[in-house]
Amino acid sequence: MEVSAIVDFIRHGFIREVPYGIRREELIEILGETEYEGYAFKKDKRPSIYKYGRVEFYFDGNEGERLIGMVVQTVSIPNNEGKIVFNYGWLSPNPNRRDVRSHLISERIAYKEL
């Protein structure tokens, strides 16, 4: 399975194949197992972060363990992608700030530099 370009995620704020609010078991069913699971707190019994490629999926263990956030880490070391192949387009492998700004403008994606 291949998702839309990560540029679509940046533009719209979601990945079509992985809707917000799904349970962690549904994410694993859609994308397969991941080799990277992260914990927000040492006391957590279940992971709150699942990483596929350079995309991290965040779950809230206190609110029914639902997907609450997604982040694309373009400068991190990618993890296995499971059943999905991400198309990073102009965000790969490690874009510089000027190039990203140029692409955001050409794609008409609103942004703010901090």
Coordinates of C-alpha atoms in Angstrom, one line a residue:
M1 CA 0.0 0.0 0.0
E2 CA 1.3 3.5 -0.8
V3 CA -0.2 6.6 0.7
S4 CA -0.5 10.0 -0.9
A5 CA 2.6 12.0 -0.8
I6 CA 3.6 13.3 2.6
V7 CA 3.1 16.7 1.0
D8 CA -0.7 15.9 1.2
F9 CA -0.2 15.3 4.9
I10 CA 1.4 18.7 5.4
R11 CA -1.3 20.3 3.4
H12 CA -4.3 18.7 5.0
G13 CA -3.0 17.5 8.4
F14 CA -4.0 13.8 8.1
I15 CA -3.1 10.6 6.2
R16 CA -6.1 9.2 4.3
E17 CA -5.4 5.6 5.2
V18 CA -4.9 6.3 8.9
P19 CA -7.7 8.4 10.3
Y20 CA -7.5 10.2 13.6
G21 CA -9.3 8.4 16.5
I22 CA -8.5 4.9 15.5
R23 CA -7.3 2.5 18.2
R24 CA -3.7 1.3 18.3
E25 CA -4.8 -2.2 17.3
E26 CA -6.4 -0.8 14.1
L27 CA -3.2 1.0 13.3
I28 CA -1.3 -2.2 13.5
E29 CA -3.9 -4.0 11.4
I30 CA -3.6 -1.3 8.7
L31 CA 0.2 -0.8 8.8
G32 CA 1.5 -4.0 10.3
E33 CA 3.9 -4.4 13.2
T34 CA 6.6 -1.8 13.8
E35 CA 10.0 -2.2 15.2
Y36 CA 9.8 1.1 17.0
E37 CA 7.5 1.8 19.9
G38 CA 8.0 4.7 22.3
Y39 CA 6.7 5.5 25.7
A40 CA 5.7 9.0 26.8
F41 CA 6.3 8.2 30.5
K42 CA 8.3 5.4 32.2
K43 CA 5.2 4.3 34.1
D44 CA 3.2 3.7 30.9
K45 CA 2.2 0.1 30.4
R46 CA 1.6 0.5 26.6
P47 CA 3.5 2.5 24.0
S48 CA 2.2 5.9 23.0
I49 CA 4.3 6.3 19.9
Y50 CA 4.4 4.0 16.9
K51 CA 6.9 4.8 14.1
Y52 CA 6.7 3.8 10.5
G53 CA 9.3 5.2 8.1
R54 CA 9.8 8.7 9.3
V55 CA 6.1 9.1 10.4
E56 CA 5.3 8.9 14.1
F57 CA 1.7 8.1 15.3
Y58 CA 0.8 9.3 18.8
F59 CA -1.8 7.7 21.1
D60 CA -3.4 8.9 24.3
G61 CA -3.5 6.1 26.8
N62 CA -5.8 8.1 29.1
E63 CA -8.5 8.8 26.6
G64 CA -9.4 5.3 25.3
E65 CA -6.0 4.8 23.5
R66 CA -7.0 6.6 20.3
L67 CA -4.8 8.2 17.7
I68 CA -4.4 11.8 18.6
G69 CA -1.4 13.0 16.5
M70 CA 0.9 12.4 13.6
V71 CA 4.4 13.8 13.0
V72 CA 6.7 13.6 10.0
Q73 CA 10.3 13.6 11.2
T74 CA 12.3 14.3 8.0
V75 CA 15.6 14.3 9.8
S76 CA 15.2 11.2 12.0
I77 CA 16.5 7.8 11.1
P78 CA 13.6 6.0 9.4
N79 CA 12.1 2.8 10.8
N80 CA 10.6 -0.1 9.0
E81 CA 7.5 0.9 7.0
G82 CA 5.4 -2.1 7.7
K83 CA 2.7 -2.6 5.0
I84 CA 3.0 1.0 3.8
V85 CA 5.5 2.9 1.6
F86 CA 5.6 6.7 2.2
N87 CA 6.3 9.0 -0.6
Y88 CA 8.3 11.9 0.9
G89 CA 8.7 13.8 -2.4
W90 CA 10.8 16.9 -1.9
L91 CA 11.1 16.2 1.9
S92 CA 13.6 13.4 1.2
P93 CA 16.3 12.8 2.3
N94 CA 17.1 15.9 4.4
P95 CA 15.9 19.1 2.9
N96 CA 17.4 22.4 3.8
R97 CA 15.2 25.3 5.1
R98 CA 15.4 27.3 1.9
D99 CA 14.3 24.4 -0.3
V100 CA 11.4 23.6 2.0
R101 CA 10.3 27.2 2.0
S102 CA 10.4 27.3 -1.8
H103 CA 8.4 24.1 -2.1
L104 CA 5.8 25.2 0.4
I105 CA 5.3 28.4 -1.5
S106 CA 5.0 26.6 -4.9
E107 CA 2.5 24.1 -3.4
R108 CA 0.5 27.0 -1.8
I109 CA 0.9 25.5 1.6
A110 CA 0.5 28.1 4.4
Y111 CA 3.4 28.0 6.9
K112 CA 5.0 30.0 9.6
E113 CA 8.7 30.1 10.4
L114 CA 9.7 30.1 14.1

